[in-house]
XYZ file of C-alpha atoms in Angstrom:
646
model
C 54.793 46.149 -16.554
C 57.953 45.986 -14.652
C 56.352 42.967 -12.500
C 55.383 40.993 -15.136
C 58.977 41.296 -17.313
C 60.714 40.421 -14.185
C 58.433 37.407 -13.275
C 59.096 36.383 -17.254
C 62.730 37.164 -16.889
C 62.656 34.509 -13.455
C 60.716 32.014 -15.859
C 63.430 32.007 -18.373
C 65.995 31.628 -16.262
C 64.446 28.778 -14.645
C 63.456 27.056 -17.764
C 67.313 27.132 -18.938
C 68.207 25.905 -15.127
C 66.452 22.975 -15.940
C 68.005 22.649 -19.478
C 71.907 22.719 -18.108
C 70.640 20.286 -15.237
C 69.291 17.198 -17.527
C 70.788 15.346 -19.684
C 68.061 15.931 -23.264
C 68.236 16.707 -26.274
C 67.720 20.852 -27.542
C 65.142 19.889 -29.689
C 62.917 17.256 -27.032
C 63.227 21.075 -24.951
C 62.557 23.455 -27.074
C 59.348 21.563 -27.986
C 58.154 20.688 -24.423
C 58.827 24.145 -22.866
C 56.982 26.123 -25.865
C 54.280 23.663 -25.917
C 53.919 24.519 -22.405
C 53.977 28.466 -22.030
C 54.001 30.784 -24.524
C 56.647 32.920 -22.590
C 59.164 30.209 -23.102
C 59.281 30.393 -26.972
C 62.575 32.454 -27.145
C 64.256 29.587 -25.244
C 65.897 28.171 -28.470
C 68.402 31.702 -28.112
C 68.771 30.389 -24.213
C 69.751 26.834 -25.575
C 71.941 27.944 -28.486
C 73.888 30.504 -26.260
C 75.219 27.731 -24.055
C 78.308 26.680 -24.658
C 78.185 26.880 -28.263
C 74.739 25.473 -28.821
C 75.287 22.493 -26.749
C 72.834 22.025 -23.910
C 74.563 18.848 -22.882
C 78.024 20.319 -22.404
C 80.050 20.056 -19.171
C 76.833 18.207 -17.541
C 77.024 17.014 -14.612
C 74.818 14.450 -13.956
C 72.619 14.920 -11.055
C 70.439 11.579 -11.180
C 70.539 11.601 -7.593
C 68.940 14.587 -6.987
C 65.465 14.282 -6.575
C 64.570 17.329 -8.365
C 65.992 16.247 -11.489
C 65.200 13.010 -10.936
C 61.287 13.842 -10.953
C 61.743 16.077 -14.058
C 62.876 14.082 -15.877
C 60.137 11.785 -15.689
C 57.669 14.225 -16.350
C 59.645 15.765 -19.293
C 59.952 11.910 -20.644
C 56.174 11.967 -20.772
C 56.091 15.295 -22.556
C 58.383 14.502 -25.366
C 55.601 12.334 -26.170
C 53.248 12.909 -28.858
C 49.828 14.297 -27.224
C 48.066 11.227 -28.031
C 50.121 9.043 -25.731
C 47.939 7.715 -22.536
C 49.631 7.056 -19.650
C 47.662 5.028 -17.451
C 46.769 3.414 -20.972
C 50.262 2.500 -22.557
C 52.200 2.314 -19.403
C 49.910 1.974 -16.386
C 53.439 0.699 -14.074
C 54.978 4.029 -15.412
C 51.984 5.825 -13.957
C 53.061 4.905 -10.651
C 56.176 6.476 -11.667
C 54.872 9.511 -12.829
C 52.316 10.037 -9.471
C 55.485 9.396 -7.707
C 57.146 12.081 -9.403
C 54.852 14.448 -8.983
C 54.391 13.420 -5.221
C 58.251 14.423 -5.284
C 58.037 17.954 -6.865
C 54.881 18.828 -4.587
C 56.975 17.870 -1.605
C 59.640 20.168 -2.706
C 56.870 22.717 -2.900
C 55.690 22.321 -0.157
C 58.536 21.931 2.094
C 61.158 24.745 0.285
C 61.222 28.102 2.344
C 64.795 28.401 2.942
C 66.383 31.051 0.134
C 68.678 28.187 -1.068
C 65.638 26.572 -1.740
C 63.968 29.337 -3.739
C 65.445 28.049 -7.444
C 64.601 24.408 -6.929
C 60.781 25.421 -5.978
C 60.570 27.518 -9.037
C 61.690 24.162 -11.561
C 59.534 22.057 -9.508
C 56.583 23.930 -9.583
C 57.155 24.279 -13.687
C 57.804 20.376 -13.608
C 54.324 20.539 -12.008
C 52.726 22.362 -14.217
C 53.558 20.587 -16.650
C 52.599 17.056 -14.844
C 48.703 19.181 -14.150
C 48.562 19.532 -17.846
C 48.979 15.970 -18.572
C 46.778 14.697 -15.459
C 43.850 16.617 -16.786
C 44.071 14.865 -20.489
C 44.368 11.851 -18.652
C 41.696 11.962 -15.949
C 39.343 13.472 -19.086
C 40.197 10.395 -20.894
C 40.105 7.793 -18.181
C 36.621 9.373 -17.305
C 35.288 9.279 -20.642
C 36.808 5.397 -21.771
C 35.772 3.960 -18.432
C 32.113 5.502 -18.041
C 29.378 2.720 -17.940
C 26.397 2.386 -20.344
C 23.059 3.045 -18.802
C 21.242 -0.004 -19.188
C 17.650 1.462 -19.118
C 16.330 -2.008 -19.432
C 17.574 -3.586 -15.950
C 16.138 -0.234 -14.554
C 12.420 -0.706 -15.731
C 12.408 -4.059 -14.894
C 13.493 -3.426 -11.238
C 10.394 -1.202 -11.208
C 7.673 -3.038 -9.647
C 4.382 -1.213 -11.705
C 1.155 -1.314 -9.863
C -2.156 -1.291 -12.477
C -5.729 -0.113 -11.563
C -8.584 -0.661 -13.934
C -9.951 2.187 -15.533
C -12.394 2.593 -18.976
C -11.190 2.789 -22.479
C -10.365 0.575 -24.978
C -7.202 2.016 -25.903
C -5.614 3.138 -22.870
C -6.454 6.659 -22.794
C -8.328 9.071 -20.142
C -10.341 10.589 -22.729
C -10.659 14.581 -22.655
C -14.086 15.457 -20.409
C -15.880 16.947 -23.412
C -15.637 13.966 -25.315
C -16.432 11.447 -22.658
C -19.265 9.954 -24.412
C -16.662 7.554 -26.189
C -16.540 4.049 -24.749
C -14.295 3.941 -22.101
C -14.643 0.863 -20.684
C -11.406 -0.795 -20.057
C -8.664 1.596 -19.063
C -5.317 0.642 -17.572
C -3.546 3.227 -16.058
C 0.057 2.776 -14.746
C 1.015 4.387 -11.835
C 4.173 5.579 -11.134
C 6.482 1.945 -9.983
C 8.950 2.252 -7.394
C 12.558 1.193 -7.457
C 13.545 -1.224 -5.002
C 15.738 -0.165 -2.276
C 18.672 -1.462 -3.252
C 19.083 -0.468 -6.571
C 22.427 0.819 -7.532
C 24.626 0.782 -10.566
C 27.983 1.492 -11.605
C 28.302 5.201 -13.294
C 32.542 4.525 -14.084
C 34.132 0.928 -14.306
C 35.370 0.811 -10.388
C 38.924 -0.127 -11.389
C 38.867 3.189 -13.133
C 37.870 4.999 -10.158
C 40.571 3.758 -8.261
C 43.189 5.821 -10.949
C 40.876 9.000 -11.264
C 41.037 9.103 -7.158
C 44.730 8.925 -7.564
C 45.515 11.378 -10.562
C 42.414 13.969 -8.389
C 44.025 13.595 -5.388
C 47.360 15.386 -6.868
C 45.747 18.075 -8.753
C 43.987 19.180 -5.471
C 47.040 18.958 -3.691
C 48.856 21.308 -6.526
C 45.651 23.259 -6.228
C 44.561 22.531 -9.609
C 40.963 21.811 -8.251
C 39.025 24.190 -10.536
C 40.392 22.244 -13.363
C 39.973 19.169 -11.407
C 36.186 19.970 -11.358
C 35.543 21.533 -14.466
C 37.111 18.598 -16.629
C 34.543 15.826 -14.084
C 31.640 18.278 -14.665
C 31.892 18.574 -18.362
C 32.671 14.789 -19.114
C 29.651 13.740 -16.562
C 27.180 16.591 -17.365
C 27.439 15.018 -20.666
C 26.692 11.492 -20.064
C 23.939 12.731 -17.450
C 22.281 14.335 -20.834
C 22.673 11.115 -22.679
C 21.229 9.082 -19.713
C 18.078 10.640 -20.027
C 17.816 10.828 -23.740
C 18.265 7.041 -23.230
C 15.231 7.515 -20.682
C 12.717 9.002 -23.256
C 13.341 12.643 -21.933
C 13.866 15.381 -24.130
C 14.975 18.731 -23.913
C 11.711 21.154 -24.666
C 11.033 24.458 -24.324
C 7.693 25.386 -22.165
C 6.384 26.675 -25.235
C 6.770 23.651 -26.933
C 5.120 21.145 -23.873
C 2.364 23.116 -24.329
C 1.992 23.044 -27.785
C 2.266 18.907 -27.947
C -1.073 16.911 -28.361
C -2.281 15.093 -25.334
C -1.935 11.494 -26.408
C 1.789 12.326 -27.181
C 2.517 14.367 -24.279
C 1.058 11.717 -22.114
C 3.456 9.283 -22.712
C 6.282 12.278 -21.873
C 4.109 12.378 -19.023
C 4.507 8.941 -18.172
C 8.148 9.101 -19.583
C 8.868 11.951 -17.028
C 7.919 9.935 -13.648
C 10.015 6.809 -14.456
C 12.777 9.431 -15.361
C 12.491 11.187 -11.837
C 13.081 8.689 -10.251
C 16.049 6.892 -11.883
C 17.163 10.271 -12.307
C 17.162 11.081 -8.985
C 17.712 8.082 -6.692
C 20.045 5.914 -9.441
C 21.839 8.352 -11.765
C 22.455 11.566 -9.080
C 22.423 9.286 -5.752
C 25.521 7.510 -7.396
C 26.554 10.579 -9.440
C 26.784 12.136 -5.716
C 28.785 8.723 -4.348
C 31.327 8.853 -6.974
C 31.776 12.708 -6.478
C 32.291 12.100 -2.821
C 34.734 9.042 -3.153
C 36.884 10.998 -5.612
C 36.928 14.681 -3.774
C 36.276 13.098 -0.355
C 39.235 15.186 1.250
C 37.334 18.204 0.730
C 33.637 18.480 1.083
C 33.653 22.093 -0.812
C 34.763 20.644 -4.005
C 32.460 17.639 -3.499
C 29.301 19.982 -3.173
C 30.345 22.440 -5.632
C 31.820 19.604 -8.398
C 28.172 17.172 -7.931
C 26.098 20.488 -7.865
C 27.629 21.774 -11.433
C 27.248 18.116 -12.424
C 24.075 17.059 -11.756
C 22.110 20.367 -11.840
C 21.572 20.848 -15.441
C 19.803 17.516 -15.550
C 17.512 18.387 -12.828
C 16.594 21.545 -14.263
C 15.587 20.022 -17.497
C 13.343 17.722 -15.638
C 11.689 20.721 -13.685
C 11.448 22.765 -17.081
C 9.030 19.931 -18.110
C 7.481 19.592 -15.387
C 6.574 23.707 -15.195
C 5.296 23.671 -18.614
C 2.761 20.895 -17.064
C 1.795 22.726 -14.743
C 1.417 25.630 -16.289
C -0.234 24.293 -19.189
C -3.953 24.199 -20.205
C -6.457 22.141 -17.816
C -8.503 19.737 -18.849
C -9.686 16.021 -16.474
C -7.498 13.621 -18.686
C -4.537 15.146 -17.220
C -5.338 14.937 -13.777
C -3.855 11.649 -12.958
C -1.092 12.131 -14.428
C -0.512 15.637 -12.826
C -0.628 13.640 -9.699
C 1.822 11.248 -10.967
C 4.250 13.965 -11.281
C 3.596 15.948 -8.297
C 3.735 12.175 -6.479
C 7.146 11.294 -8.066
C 8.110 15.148 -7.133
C 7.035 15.031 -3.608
C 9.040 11.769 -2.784
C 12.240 12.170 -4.424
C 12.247 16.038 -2.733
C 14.235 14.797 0.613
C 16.504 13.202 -1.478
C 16.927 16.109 -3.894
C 17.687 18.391 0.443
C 19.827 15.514 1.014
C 22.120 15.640 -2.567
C 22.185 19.265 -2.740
C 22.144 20.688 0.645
C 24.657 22.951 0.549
C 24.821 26.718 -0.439
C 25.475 26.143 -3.568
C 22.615 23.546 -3.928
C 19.733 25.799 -2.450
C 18.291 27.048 -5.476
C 18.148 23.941 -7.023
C 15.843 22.344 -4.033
C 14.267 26.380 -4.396
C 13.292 25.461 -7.843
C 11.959 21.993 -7.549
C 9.387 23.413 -4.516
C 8.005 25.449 -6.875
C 7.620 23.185 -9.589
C 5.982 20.647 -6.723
C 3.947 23.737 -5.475
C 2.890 24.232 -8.888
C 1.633 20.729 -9.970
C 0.072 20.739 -6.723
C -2.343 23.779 -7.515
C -2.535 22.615 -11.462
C -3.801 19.343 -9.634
C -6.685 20.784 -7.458
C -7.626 23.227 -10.197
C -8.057 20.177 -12.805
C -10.269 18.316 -10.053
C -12.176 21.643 -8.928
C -12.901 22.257 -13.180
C -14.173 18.240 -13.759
C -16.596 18.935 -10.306
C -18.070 22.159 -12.229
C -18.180 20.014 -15.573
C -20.114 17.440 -13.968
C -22.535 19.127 -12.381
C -22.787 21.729 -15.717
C -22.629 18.783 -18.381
C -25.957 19.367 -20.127
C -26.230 16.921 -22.858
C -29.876 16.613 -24.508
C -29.850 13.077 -26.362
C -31.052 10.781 -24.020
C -29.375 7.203 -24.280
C -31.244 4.704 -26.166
C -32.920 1.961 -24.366
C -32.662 3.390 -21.019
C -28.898 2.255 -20.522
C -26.047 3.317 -18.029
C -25.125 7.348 -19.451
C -21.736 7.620 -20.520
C -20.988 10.506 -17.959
C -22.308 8.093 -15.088
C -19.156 5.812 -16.675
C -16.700 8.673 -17.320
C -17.243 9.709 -13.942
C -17.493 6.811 -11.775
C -14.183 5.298 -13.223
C -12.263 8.722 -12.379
C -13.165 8.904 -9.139
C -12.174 5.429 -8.606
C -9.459 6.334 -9.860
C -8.549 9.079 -7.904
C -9.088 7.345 -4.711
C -5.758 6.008 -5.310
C -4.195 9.384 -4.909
C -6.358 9.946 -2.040
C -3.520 10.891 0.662
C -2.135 13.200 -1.927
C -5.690 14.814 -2.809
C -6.200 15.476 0.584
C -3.304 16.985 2.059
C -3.781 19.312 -1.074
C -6.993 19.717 -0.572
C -6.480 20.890 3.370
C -3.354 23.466 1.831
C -6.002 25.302 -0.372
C -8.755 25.148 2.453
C -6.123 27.019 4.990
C -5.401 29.218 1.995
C -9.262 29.795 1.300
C -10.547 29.347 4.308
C -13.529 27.346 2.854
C -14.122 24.019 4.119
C -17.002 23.439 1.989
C -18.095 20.950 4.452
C -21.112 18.752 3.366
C -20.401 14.977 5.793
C -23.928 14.385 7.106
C -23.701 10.998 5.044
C -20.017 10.047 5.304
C -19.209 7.446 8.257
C -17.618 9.153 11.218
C -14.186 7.327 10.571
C -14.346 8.798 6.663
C -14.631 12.626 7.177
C -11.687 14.096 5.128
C -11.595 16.876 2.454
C -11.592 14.316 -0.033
C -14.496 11.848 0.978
C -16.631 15.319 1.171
C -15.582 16.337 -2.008
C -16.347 12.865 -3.835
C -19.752 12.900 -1.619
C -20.263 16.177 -3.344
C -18.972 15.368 -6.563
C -20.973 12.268 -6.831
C -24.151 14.101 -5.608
C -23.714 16.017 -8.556
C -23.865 13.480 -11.240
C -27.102 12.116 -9.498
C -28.589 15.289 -9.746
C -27.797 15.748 -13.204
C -28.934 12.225 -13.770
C -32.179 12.872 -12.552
C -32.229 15.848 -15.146
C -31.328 13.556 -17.978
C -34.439 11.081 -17.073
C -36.910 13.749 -17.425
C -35.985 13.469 -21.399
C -38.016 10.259 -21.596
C -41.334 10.886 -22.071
C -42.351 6.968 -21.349
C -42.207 7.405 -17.380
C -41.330 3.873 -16.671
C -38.253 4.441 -19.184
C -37.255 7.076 -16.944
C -36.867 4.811 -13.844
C -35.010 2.233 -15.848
C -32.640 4.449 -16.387
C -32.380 5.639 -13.080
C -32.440 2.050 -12.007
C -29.316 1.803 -14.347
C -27.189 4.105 -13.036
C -27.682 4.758 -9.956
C -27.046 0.445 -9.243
C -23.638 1.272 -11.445
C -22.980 3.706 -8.816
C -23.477 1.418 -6.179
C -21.415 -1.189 -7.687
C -18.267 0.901 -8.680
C -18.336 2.321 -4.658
C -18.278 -1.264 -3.411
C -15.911 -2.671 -5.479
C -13.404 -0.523 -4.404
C -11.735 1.748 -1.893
C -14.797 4.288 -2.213
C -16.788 1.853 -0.091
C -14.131 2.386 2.389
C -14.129 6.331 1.986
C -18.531 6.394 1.757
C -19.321 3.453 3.998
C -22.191 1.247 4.261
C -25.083 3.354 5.007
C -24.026 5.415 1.854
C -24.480 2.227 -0.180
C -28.099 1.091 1.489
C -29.524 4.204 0.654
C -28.948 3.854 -2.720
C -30.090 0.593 -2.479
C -32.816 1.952 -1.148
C -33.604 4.278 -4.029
C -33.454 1.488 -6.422
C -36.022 -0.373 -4.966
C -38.171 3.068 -5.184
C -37.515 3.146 -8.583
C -38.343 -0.338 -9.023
C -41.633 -0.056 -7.301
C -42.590 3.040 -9.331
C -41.781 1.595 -12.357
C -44.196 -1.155 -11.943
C -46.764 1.327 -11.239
C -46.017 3.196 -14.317
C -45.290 0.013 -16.618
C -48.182 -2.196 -15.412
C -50.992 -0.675 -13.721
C -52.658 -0.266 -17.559
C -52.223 -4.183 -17.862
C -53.919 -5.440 -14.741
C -56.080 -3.060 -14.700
C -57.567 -4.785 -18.140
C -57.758 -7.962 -15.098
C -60.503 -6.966 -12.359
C -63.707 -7.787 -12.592
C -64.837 -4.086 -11.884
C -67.485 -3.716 -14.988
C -67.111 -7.008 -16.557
C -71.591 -6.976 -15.585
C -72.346 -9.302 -13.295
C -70.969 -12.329 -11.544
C -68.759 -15.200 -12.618
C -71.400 -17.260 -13.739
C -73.288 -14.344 -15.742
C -69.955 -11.851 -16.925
C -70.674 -10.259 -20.178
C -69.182 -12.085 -23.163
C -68.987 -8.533 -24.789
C -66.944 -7.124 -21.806
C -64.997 -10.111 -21.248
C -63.901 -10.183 -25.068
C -63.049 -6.432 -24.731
C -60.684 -7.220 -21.529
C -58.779 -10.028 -23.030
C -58.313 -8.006 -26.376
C -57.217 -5.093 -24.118
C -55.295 -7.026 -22.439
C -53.280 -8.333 -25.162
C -53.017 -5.063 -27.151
C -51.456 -3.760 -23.572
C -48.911 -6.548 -23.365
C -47.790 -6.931 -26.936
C -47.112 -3.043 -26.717
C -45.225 -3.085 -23.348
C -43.358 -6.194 -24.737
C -42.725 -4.496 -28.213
C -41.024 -1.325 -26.412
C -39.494 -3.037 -23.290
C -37.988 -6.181 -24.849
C -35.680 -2.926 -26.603
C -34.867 -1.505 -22.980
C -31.353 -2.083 -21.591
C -31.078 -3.161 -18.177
C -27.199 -4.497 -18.650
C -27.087 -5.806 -14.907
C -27.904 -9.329 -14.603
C -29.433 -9.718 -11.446
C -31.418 -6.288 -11.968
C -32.692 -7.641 -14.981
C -33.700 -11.065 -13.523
C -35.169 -9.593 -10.389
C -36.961 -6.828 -12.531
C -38.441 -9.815 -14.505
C -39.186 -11.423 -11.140
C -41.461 -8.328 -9.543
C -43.257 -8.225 -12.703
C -44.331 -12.288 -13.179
C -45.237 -11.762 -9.687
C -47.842 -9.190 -10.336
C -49.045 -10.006 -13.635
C -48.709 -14.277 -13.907
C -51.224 -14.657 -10.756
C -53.550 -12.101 -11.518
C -53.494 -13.009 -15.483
C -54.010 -17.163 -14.205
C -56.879 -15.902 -11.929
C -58.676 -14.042 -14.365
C -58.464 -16.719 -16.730
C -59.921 -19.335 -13.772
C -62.930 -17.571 -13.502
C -63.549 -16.016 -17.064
C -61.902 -18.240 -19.078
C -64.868 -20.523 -19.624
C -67.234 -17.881 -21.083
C -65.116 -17.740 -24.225
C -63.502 -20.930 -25.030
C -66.509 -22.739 -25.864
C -67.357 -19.755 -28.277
C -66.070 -19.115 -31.892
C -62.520 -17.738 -32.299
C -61.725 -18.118 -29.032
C -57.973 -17.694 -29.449
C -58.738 -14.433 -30.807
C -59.001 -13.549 -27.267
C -57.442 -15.713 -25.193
C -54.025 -15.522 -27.398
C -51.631 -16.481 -23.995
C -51.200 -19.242 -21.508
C -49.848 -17.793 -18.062
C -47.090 -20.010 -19.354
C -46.585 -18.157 -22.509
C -46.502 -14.553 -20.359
C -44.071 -16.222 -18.211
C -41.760 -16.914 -21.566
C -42.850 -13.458 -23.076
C -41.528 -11.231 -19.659
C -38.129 -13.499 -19.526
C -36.953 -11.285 -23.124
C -37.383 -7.688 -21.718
C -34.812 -5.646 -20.846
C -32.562 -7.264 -23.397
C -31.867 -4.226 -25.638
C -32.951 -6.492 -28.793
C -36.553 -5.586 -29.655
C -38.640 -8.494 -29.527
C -41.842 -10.100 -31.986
C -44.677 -12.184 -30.361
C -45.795 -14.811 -32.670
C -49.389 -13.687 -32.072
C -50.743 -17.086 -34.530
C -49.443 -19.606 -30.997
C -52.132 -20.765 -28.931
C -51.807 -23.154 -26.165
C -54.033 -24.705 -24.290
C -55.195 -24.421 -21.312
C-alpha cells in the first residue's frame, strides 16, 4: 500500500511539474490529465494551490527545451475533442506529432543520470498520452483505408477445368437413386489461381502511416496494444471476406444436418474459399503483417497468427463436419475436392504459420486433411460394395444400356481425374491394412497401381452383376442384347478417356471380344427357328417334285416366325449406331441368301397356284427393308396385304 501511494504521490507531482512548466490554460489541464489517469483527478487542488489559482504565474517560458517543447505538442492534440484525426485533419502536423514523440522516447531512453530522473517521469506521461492517441489513430487509419474484396476479379482469375459427367441438372445423384437419368453432368473441379495473383488488403499510402505510428508504439513498448488493435480491426474484415466468399459460420451439427444439393454448393463454395483464403487473403494478410512489424519477427508471428487463425479454423470446422458426416457416392468428388484444395494449400499454411505459436493451427488442418482423406476412401470402398450388392429386379425395357452400367461408368471416369490423389490414399490405407487386394493379371504392365486394380475390380463387379440382371429376360436373345448394350458402353466410356490409359488395350479387345460372342449367340438364339423353316430337310422329294403341302407349311412358318421376331425386336433398343447397323448386317447375311435361295428353287411350285401371296408374302427385298427397323425401340407393323413380285 505504501508503494503504490508513493508511486501516486510521484505521479502528482509530476503532473503539476508539467503544469508550472507550460504555458495552458487550468481548464485545457485539468481535462487532459483526468481524461488520462484516473489518479490525476485531484489535480484541480494542485492547480488552484499555485500561486493563487494561477497556473500561468511567474512562468518562465521554456520553449527551448525539448521536453516542453514535445509536450506541448502532444497536450495540443489532447485538448482536442476525441473525434479529431490526426493524420486526417492535419496529416503535416502528424509529422509533428511522430517527431514529438521521437523526442520524449529519446529522453527515455537516454535519461539515467539523477538530474535526469524528473524529466523521464513527464516524458514518459507525455508518452502515454501520445500511445493513447496513436492507437485511435492507427484503429482508424486501419479501418478507413482497408480495401474491398472484390470477389469478382478473384473468380475470374480462376482458370475452371470441366469434365463431362451424367445428369441433366448438374447433380451426382445419391447411389440409391441412380436409376434417374444422368446423362449430362458437369462437374467443376476445383480452378487454380494464377501465380501472380495478389491484391491490396489496406490502400498502400495508408500503410506507409500505420508503419510509422507502429513503429513508435513498439519502440514505447506499447506492442500488445499495437497488436491487439491490428488483430481486432483485421480479424474482422477477414470474417467479412469470406462471408463475401459464400462461407458461413456453421456448427458441425448443423453441416450435417443440411440437404445434399445445398451443402454441395458449400462444398463447392468451400474449395474456391481455400484457396483465396489461403494464398490471396492470409499470403497478403502475412505481407502486410511483416512490412508493418518487420523489426521484430515475434510480434509479426504472434500479431498474423491471432489475425488470421480464426478464419482458418472456421474453414477447418466445415471441413470436419464433411468429413465426419454421413457417406454416401455423390459426395465423393467433392470430398476429394476438399481434401485436394487441403493438401495443396498445406505448405503454404507450414510456411504462414511456422512458428510456435502457429503449430496447432498446421496441427489442426492435418487432421482435417487426414480426415477427408479416410471419409474419401471409405465413400469409394461403400460405392464398390453397392455395386457389386445393387440387386434391382425390373429388368430395363427393350434390352437397353442399365442405368447402374451409366451411374457407374460416368463415376469412375470421373474419378480417374483424382487418380494421383486416390492412389497415394489408397497405398496409406494398404500400409495401414496391410491388404493389397491385388487382382492385375489384366492391367498393362505400365498401369499396375492401387487404383487401376481397384477400378479393374470395381468394374468386374458391375459385369458380374450385369450378367445377373440378363438372366431376368426370359427371351434368350433379349438377354444378349442387353449384354451387347452394356458391355460396348463399357468399352466406349474406357476409350474415350483416361481409363484406356489406366486398363490398356488388351483390356478393351477382350471386351470386344465378348461382344462378338454375344453377337454370335444371339443369332443362334434369334434366328435358328427362321432358317430352319428354309432347308429342304422334309419338304418330300426333290426340287422338281417338293410337296406343295410342305412347301405351303414352310413359307407360312416362315412368315409367322419373322413377323413375330420383327413384332418383338423392332421394340428392342440397341442405342449404338454402328452396333445396330452391324447387328442388322450379320442378320441380312444369314437370312437374305438363304430366304432368296429357297425361293429359287421352291418358289415355282406355288406361284402358279391359287393365293399364292398367301405364302409367299416377302420379296428378299422386302426382308431386307423389314430387318433395317429392328433394334429401334419403336415397335414396328408389317403391312402383311404388300406383295411384290418376284
Amino acid at each position: 500500500m505504501a508503494a503504490t501511494i508513493e508511486e501516486e504521490d510521484k505521479v502528482m507531482a509530476t503532473a503539476k511539474k508539467i503544469v508550472e512548466s507550460l504555458n495552458t490554460s487550468k481548464e485545457d489541464m485539468i481535462m487532459i490529465f483526468s481524461r488520462f489517469d484516473n489518479r490525476l483527478s485531484n489535480i484541480t487542488s494542485l492547480i488552484s494551490g499555485a500561486d493563487g489559482g494561477d497556473c500561468n504565474k511567474g512562468v518562465v517560458d521554456d520553449d527551448d527545451d525539448p521536453l516542453v517543447a514535445a509536450e506541448k505538442v502532444i497536450l495540443r492534440w489532447e485538448s482536442e475533442p476525441e473525434s479529431s484525426r490526426l493524420w486526417e485533419e492535419s496529416p503535416n502536423e502528424a509529422a509533428e506529432y511522430l517527431a514529438a514523440v521521437d523526442e520524449l522516447l529519446k529522453l527515455t531512453e537516454d535519461s539515467s543520470d539523477e538530474d535526469d530522473i524528473e524529466d523521464r517521469d513527464r516524458a514518459e506521461i507525455a508518452i502515454q498520452l501520445a500511445m493513447s492517441r496513436l492507437e485511435d489513430e492507427f484503429r482508424h487509419i486501419l479501418i478507413r483505408n482497408t480495401v474491398p474484396l472484390d470477389a469478382d476479379r478473384l473468380y475470374g482469375s480462376i482458370r475452371r477445368v470441366s469434365l463431362s459427367f451424367a445428369s441433366h441438372d448438374g447433380e451426382i445423384e445419391d447411389f440409391e437413386s441412380f436409376g434417374e437419368e444422368i446423362e449430362g453432368y458437369c462437374h467443376e473441379r476445383g480452378a487454380s489461381l494464377g501465380d501472380d495473383l495478389c491484391v491490396d488488403l489496406v490502400h498502400p499510402d495508408a500503410v506507409v502511416e500505420l508503419k510509422e505510428i507502429a513503429d513508435r508504439m513498439i519502440r514505447a513498448k506499447y506492442e500488445k496494444e499495437c497488436c491487439q488493435v491490428y488483430s481486432s480491426v483485421r480479424r474482422d474484415v477477414i470474417d467479412e471476406c469470406l462471408s463475401i466468399l459464400g462461407v458461413e459460420k456453421l456448427s458441425i451439427e448443423e453441416v450435417q444436418r443440411i440437404e445434399w444439393r445445398s451443402l454441395d454448393d458449400k462444398m463447392k463454395k468451400w474449395v474456391q474459399s481455400v484457396k483465396v483464403g489461403v494464398r490471396v487473403l492470409l499470403v497478403g494478410e502475412k505481407r502486410l503483417c511483416d512490412h508493418l512489424f518487420e523489426d521484430s519477427e515475434l510480434i509479426q508471428e504472434v500479431c498474423f497468427v491471432e489475425t488470421a487463425k480464426g478464419c482458418v479454423m472456421q474453414l477447418l470446422n466445415f471441413g470436419e463436419a464433411v468429413a465426419i458426416g454421413r457417406r454416401s457416392s455423390e459426395k465423393l468428388f467433392r470430398i476429394l475436392d476438399m481434401y485436394d484444395v487441403l493438401a495443396n494449400v498445406f505448405p503454404d499454411l507450414e510456411e504462414l504459420f511456422g512458428g510456435e505459436s502457429g503449430k496447432a493451427v498446421c496441427s489442426e488442418a492435418r487432421g482435417v486433411m487426414d480426415r477427408l482423406g479416410l471419409a474419401a476412401i471409405g465413400t469409394f470402398v461403400e460405392f464398390e460394395n453397392a455395386v457389386q450388392g445393387e440387386a434391382s429386379r425390373k429388368p430395363i425395357q427393350g434390352g437397353d444400356i442399365h442405368p447402374l452400367t451409366r451411374y457407374v461408368m460416368n463415376y469412375v471416369k470421373l474419378l480417374v481425374d483424382y487418380s494421383d490423389s486416390l492412389n497415394a490414399l489408397l497405398e496409406n490405407s494398404v500400409d495401414e491394412s496391410g491388404d493389397s487386394q491385388r487382382d492385375d493379371g489384366d492391367l498393362p504392365a505400365e498401369c499396375k497401381s492401387l487404383f487401376a486394380q481397384r477400378l479393374l475390380s470395381l468394374i468386374k463387379s458391375l459385369e458380374s452383376n450385369l450378367e445377373e440382371k440378363s438372366r431376368m429376360y426370359e427371351d434368350g436373345a433379349m438377354q444378349y442384347v442387353f449384354l451387347m448394350n452394356n458391355i460396348l458402353y463399357i468399352v466406349q466410356k474406357v476409350k474415350d478417356s483416361e481409363l484406356g490409359k489406366l486398363l490398356g488395350d488388351q483390356w478393351v479387345r477382350k471386351r470386344r471380344g465378348q461382344i462378338r460372342q454375344y453377337s454370335t449367340s444371339y443369332l443362334r438364339a434369334s434366328w435358328t427357328k427362321v432358317l430352319s423353316c428354309l432347308k429342304d430337310e422334309g419338304i418330300g422329294g426333290s426340287t422338281s417334285n417338293a410337296s406343295k403341302v410342305a412347301l405351303k407349311e414352310r413359307f407360312k412358318n416362315f412368315n409367322a416366325c419373322f413377323e413375330e421376331i420383327y413384332r418383338i425386336q423392332t421394340a428392342w433398343k440397341v442405342p449404338d449406331a454402328q452396333l445396330r447397323e452391324e447387328l442388322r448386317i450379320s442378320i441380312s447375311e444369314k437370312v437374305i441368301p438363304a430366304y432368296r435361295s429357297f425361293m429359287g428353287r421352291f418358289g415355282n411350285h406355288l406361284e402358279s397356284g391359287r393365293h399364292a401371296g398367301k405364302y409367299i408374302k416377302y420379296t428378299p427385298d422386302d426382308l431386307e427393308n423389314y430387318l433395317s427397323d429392328l433394334f429401334e425401340g419403336t415397335p414396328g407393323v408389317l403391312n402383311l396385304t404388300r406383295r411384290k413380285s418376284t
